[in-house]
């Protein structure tokens, strides 16, 4: 059976108010996309009792401008040049012929490596900071858990002290790469295991990998929900949201809306156009989108170029309120012969290993 059926999204619905969660629920693609683009719906924690205020456009523009400089195309190219050989080295170090947990033994170490490199974290600090970042990630997964929220606030304060003199994006980038990226990789690789013909075609056509990563993000992206609060009365496709009301945007359902994506439960690595909402859209779209895609592509290419995969595997899901991921993905790897004239070299010192 399809293990990803565990995550089978509910059909999109018209917006409705959930009295238990005290929030509007939006799940149709057009509604979620419009809400993400609405400046009067500002990011908010699920449990916030502080009234939302309109976004300070000048401060927000300054942050995104700084982020654009940190992730300028020339720097992304340099990072990609470092990522590829490190991913190959780490993938080839995986053992063949005995069970391997791809999440624990590859996705997590790779993601922490990438996080340290991108956020310029010294090697000796990566594990400690990753532990703090994990507390923030866990609270994001279960946003209605008061204890997790309190622990996350303490962790965020300590992380902020470390990143005090770094560009504002670095702390967010470290958290996302260290913990959200392995969630996506585990789900993406499971999807490929369940579609071996498409994985084989992807191995033979590496130029199609960027497009495939986008489809994998739509099909198996980890983000289930984002949270907003109305800074003023706002109407989304006929739904009137009162000032200070909360809104939950169901990204996973929107990304499988058949009105936007025909046959949404089918993985189509080569025949699907973009448009998914895995990174959001509008003013608050993820500024590190290209970096995340690049890191995911490097790790995936190194894995499928190095190994074949048997039909049998096991996976353990973690289905939280706002994030979904696989705690483990255990496979028996079959090593493939190296490509002729393979002269891969390690470039640069590993940051976190």
Coordinates of C-alpha atoms in Angstrom, one line a residue, residues 117 157 195 315 326:
X117 CA 27.7 26.2 5.8
X157 CA 16.5 33.9 22.9
X195 CA 7.5 5.4 -7.9
X315 CA 8.8 4.2 7.3
X326 CA 8.9 10.7 8.6

